[in-house]
Coordinates of C-alpha atoms in Angstrom, one line a residue:
X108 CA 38.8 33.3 28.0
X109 CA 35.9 31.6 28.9
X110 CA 35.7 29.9 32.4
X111 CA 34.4 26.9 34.1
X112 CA 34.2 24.2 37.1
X113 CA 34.3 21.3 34.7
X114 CA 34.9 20.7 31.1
X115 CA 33.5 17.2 29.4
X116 CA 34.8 16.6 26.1
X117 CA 32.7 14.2 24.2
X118 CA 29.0 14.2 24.3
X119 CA 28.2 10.6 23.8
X120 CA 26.2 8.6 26.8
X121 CA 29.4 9.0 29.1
X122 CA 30.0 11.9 28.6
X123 CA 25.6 13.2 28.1
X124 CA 25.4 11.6 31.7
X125 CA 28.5 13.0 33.7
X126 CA 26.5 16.8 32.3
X127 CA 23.7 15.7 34.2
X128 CA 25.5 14.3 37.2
X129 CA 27.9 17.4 37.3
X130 CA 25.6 19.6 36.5
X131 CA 22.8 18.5 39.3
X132 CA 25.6 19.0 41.7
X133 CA 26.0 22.6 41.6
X134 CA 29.1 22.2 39.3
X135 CA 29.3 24.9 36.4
X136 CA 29.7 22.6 33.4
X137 CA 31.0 22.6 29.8
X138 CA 30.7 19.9 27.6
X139 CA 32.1 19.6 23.7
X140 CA 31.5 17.8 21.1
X141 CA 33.4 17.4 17.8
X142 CA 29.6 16.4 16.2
X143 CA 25.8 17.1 17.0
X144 CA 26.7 14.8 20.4
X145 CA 25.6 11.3 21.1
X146 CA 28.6 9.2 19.8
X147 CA 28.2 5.8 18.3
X148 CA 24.9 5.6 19.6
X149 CA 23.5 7.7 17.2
X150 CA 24.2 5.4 14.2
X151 CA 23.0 2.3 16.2
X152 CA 19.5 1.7 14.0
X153 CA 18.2 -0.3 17.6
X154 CA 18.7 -0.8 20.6
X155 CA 16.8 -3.3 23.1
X156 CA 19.1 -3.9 26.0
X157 CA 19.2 -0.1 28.0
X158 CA 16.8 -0.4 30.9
X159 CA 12.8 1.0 30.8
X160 CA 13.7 0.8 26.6
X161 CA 12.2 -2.7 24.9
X162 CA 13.1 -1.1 21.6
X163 CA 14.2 2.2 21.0
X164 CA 16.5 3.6 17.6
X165 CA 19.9 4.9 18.9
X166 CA 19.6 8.1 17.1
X167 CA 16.6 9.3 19.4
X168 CA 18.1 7.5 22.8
X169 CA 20.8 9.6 21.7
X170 CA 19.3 13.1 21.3
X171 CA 16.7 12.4 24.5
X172 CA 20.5 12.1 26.3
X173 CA 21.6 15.1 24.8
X174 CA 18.2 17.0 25.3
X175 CA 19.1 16.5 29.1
X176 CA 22.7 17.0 29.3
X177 CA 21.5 20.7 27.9
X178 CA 19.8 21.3 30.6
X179 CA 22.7 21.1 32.8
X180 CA 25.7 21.9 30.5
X181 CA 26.6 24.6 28.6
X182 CA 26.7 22.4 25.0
X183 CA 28.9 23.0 22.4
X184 CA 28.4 21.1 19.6
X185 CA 30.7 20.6 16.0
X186 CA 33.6 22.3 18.5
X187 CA 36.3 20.0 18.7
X188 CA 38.9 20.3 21.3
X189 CA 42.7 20.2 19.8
X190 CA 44.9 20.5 22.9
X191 CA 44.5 20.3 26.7
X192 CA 47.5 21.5 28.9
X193 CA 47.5 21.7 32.9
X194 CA 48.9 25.4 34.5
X195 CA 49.4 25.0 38.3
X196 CA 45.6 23.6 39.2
X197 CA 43.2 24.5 36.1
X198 CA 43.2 23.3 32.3
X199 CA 43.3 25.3 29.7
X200 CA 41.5 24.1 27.0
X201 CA 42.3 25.1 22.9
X202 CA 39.2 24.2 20.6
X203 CA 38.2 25.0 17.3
X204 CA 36.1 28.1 18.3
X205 CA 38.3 29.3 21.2
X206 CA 40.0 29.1 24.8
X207 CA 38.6 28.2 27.7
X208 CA 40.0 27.6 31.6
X209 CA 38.4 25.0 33.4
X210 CA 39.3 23.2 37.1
X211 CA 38.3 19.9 36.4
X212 CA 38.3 17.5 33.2
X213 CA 36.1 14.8 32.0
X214 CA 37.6 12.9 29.5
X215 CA 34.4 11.1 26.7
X216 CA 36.5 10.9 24.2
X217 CA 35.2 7.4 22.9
X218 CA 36.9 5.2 20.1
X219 CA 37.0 5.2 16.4
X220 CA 36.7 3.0 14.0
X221 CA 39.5 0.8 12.8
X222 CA 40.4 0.6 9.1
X223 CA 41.2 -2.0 6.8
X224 CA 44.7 -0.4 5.4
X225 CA 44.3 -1.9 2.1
X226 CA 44.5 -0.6 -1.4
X227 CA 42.0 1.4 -2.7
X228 CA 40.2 1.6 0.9
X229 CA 41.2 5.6 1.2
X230 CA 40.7 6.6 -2.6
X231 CA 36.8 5.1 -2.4
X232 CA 36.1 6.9 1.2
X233 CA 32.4 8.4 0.3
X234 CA 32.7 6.7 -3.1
X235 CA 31.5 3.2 -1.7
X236 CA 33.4 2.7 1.0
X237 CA 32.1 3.3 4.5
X238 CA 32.1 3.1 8.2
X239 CA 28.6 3.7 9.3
X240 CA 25.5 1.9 7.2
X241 CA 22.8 4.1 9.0
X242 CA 24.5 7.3 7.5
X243 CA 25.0 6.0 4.4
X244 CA 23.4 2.8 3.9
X245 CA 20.1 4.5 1.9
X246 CA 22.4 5.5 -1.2
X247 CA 23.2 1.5 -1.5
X248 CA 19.0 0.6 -2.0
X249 CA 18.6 -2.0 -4.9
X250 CA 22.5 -2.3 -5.1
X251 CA 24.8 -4.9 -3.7
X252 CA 26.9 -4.6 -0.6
X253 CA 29.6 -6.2 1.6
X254 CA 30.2 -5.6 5.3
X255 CA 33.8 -7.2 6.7
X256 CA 33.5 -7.9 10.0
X257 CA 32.6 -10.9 12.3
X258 CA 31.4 -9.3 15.2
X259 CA 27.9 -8.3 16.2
X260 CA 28.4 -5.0 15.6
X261 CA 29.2 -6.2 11.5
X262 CA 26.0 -8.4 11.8
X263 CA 23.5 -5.5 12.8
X264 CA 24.9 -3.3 10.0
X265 CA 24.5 -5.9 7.4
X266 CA 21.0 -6.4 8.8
X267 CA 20.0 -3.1 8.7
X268 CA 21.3 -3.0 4.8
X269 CA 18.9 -5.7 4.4
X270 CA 16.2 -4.8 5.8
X271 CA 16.3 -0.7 4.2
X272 CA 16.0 -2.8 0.4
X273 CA 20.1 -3.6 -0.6
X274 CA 19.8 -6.7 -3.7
X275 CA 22.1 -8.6 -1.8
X276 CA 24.2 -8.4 1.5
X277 CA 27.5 -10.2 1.6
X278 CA 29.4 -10.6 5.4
X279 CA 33.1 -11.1 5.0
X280 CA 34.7 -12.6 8.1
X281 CA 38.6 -13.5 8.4
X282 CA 37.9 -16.9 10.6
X283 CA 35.6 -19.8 9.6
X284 CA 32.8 -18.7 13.0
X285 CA 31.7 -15.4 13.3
X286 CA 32.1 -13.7 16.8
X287 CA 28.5 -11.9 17.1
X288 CA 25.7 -12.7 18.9
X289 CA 23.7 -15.8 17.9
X290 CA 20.3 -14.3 17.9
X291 CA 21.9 -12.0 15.1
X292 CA 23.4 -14.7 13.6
X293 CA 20.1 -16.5 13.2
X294 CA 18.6 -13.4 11.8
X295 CA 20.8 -12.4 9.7
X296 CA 20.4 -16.2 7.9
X297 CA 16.9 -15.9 7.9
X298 CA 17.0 -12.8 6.4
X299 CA 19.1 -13.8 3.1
X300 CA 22.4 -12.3 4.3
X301 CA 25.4 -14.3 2.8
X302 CA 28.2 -15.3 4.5
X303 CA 32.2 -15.3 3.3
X304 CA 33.9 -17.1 5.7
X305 CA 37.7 -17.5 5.9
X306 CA 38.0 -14.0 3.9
X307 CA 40.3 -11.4 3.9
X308 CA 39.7 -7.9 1.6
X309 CA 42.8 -7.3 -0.1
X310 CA 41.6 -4.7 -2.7
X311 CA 39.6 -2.3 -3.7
X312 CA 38.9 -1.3 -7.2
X313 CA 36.8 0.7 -9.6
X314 CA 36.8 3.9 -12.0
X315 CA 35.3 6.8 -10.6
X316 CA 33.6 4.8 -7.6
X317 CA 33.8 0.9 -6.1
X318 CA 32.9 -1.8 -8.3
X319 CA 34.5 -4.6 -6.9
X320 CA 37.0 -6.0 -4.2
X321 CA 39.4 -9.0 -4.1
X322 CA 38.9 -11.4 -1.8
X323 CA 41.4 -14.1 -0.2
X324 CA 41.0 -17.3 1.5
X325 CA 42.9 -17.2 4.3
X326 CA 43.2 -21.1 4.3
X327 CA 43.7 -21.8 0.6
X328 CA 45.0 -18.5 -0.4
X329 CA 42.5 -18.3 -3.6
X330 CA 41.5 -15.1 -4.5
X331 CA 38.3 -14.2 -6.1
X332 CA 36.5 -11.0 -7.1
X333 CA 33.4 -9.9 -6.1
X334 CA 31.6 -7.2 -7.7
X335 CA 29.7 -4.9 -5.3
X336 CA 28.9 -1.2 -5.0
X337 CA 29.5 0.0 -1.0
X338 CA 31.6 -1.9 1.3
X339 CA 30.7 -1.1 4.9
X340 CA 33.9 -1.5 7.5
X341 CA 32.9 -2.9 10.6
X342 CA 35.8 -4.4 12.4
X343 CA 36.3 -3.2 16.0
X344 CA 37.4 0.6 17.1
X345 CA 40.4 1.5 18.7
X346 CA 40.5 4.5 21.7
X347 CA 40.6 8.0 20.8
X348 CA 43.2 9.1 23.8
X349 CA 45.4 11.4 22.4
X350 CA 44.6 14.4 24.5
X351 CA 45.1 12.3 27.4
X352 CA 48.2 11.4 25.9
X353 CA 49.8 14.5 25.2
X354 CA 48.5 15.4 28.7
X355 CA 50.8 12.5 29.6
X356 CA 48.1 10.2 31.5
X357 CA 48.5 6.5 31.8
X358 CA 47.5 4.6 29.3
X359 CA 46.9 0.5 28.7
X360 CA 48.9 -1.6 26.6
X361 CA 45.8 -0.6 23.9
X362 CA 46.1 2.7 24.2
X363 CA 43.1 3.1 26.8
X364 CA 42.8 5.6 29.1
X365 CA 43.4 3.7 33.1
X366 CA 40.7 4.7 35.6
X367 CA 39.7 3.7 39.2
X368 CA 37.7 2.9 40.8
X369 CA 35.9 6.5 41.1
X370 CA 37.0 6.7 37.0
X371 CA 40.1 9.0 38.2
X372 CA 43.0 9.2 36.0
X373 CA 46.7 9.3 37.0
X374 CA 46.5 13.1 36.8
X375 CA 44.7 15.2 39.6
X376 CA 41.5 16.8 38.8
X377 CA 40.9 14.9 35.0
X378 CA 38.3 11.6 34.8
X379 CA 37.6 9.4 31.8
X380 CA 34.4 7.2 31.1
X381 CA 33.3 5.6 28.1
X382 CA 34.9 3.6 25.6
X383 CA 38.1 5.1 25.7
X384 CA 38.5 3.3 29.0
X385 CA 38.2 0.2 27.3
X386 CA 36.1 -1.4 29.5
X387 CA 32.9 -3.8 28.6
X388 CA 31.9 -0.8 25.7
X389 CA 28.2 -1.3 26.6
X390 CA 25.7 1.8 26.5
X391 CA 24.8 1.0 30.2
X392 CA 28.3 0.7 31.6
X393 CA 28.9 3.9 29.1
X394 CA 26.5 5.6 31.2
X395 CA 27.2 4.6 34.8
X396 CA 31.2 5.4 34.0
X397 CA 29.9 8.5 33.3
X398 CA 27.4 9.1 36.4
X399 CA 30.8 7.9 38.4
X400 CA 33.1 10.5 36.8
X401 CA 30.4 13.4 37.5
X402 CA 30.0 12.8 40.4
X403 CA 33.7 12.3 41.6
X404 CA 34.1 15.8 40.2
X405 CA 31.6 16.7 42.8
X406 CA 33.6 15.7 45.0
X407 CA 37.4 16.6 44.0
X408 CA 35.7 20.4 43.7
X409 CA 34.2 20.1 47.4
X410 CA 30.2 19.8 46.1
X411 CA 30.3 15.8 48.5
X412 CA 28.0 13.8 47.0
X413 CA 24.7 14.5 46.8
X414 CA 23.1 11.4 45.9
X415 CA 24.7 9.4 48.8

C-alpha cells in the first residue's frame, strides 16, 4: 500500500491548486483524477474573466494548471477513487488501480451535470444527445441543433455550435427570460441563434439516432416537433459528494459538501473546495478554495503556513 501526507481527489482548478499549495509546503501529495484532470474547465471553449488572462480557451488554462500541479503532486490521472474510509487518524483510499493510506484528504470532487429524465434522453446518449458541445459539437457541422438551458452556461454552448458551422442553433428555455448573461444574450441574437421560450423537452425520438424532440409550452400546453440531429443538455449540475457522504460528512440541504472558513469539513483531517461546496462555482473562487484547503493541510499536518 502506497503512502502519503495528503490525498486530493479531483484535479480540476480546486483541486490543480491545493497540489501546488500542498505541495510547496513540504507536504507529500497525491492527487486523482477520474479523467486527464482539469474538470469542467476543460470543455469551456473561452474564458475572459481569470486574472492576467484577456482570453484564453479552457482546455489550455486547464492543462497549464495541471502542468503545475505535476510538479508538486504525484498525478494520477483516468484513476478514479471508489471508497474512502477513516482507520484511527489516516484514510485509506480504494481506487481503480489500487490502495493507498494517506493522513489528510482534499476533497475536488466537483459537480455533474443534471439530466433531463425524459424519454428517449438515455437511449440517444452518444447518438445525438449530449452534455458537452466542445467534445462533441464538431460531429453536428452543417446539421441542426438544440441546446435546453437558460442559463449562461446554455448560451456559450449554443454559441460555440454556431460559431464551429451548425445550419441552425435552437435554445430551449422553460421560462419566457433566459437567466444568462446579457452580453451572451446579445451575442447569441446577433449571431442567428433562435430562441424557444416557454419550452419544455418532453421527448426524444428517432430510429438508429435523434431526429427530432417534442416540445411543450409550458403556458399553453401545445406541443410541437422539432426535427434536429444533437441536442446538447445544459441545465445546471448537481454535487458529486458521495465519498464525502459515505464518509458521513455534513452535507447542505443540496447535497453540498459544508466548509469553513479554512474549507474544513466536519471530519478531522479531510477539506473540500470547488464546486462541490456549492459556493459562487466561479474558476477564481474554484481556485482560491483550493489555495485555502492546501494550505490548511499545512497546517493540520504541522508544516504552519508558509505564505503568511
Amino acid at each position: 500500500m502506497q503512502k502519503y501526507d495528503l490525498a486530493i481527489v479531483g484535479a480540476g482548478p480546486a483541486g490543480c491548486t491545493a497540489a501546488v499549495y500542498a505541495g510547496r509546503s513540504g507536504i507529500e501529495t497525491i492527487i486523482f483524477d477520474k479523467g486527464a484532470g482539469g474538470g469542467l474547465l476543460s470543455i469551456a471553449p473561452k474564458v475572459e474573466n481569470f486574472p492576467g488572462f484577456t482570453e484564453i480557451a479552457g482546455a489550455e488554462l486547464a492543462t497549464r494548471m495541471v502542468k503545475q500541479a505535476k510538479r508538486y503532486a504525484a498525478f494520477h490521472p483516468n484513476e478514479e477513487v471508489k471508497d474512502v474510509k477513516k482507520e484511527g487518524d489516516k484514510f485509506m483510499l480504494s481506487t481503480t488501480n489500487g490502495n493507498y493510506e494517506t493522513k489528510a484528504l482534499i476533497l475536488c470532487t466537483g459537480s455533474l451535470h443534471r439530466k433531463l429524465n425524459v424519454e428517449g434522453e438515455k437511449e440517444f446518449l452518444g447518438k445525438g444527445v449530449s452534455y458537452c458541445a466542445t467534445c462533441d459539437g464538431f460531429f453536428f457541422r452543417d446539421k441542426k441543433v438544440a441546446v435546453v438551458g437558460g442559463g449562461s452556461s446554455a448560451l456559450i454552448e449554443a454559441i460555440y455550435l454556431k460559431q464551429i458551422g451548425c445550419k441552425e442553433v435552437y435554445v430551449v428555455h422553460r421560462r419566457d427570460v433566459l437567466r444568462g448573461e446579457k452580453i451572451l444574450q446579445d451575442e447569441a441574437r446577433k449571431i442567428g441563434i433562435r430562441f424557444l421560450l416557454n419550452k419544455v423537452v418532453e421527448k426524444l425520438e428517432g430510429e438508429e439516432v435523434l431526429e427530432k424532440i417534442t416540445l411543450r409550452d409550458v403556458a399553453t400546453g401545445k406541443r410541437m416537433h422539432l426535427e434536429i440531429d444533437g441536442l446538447f443538455v445544459s441545465i445546471g449540475v448537481e454535487p458529486e459528494s458521495s465519498l464525502a457522504k459515505n464518509l458521513g460528512i455534513k452535507l447542505d440541504e443540496r447535497g453540498y459538501i459544508l466548509t469553513d472558513e479554512k474549507q474544513r469539513t466536519s471530519m478531522k483531517g479531510v477539506y473540500a473546495a470547488g464546486d462541490v461546496t456549492g459556493k459562487l462555482r466561479q474558476l477564481v473562487e474554484a481556485c482560491a478554495e483550493g489555495a485555502k484547503a492546501g494550505l490548511s493541510c499545512a497546517e493540520f499536518l504541522g508544516k504552519g503556513y508558509p505564505y503568511l
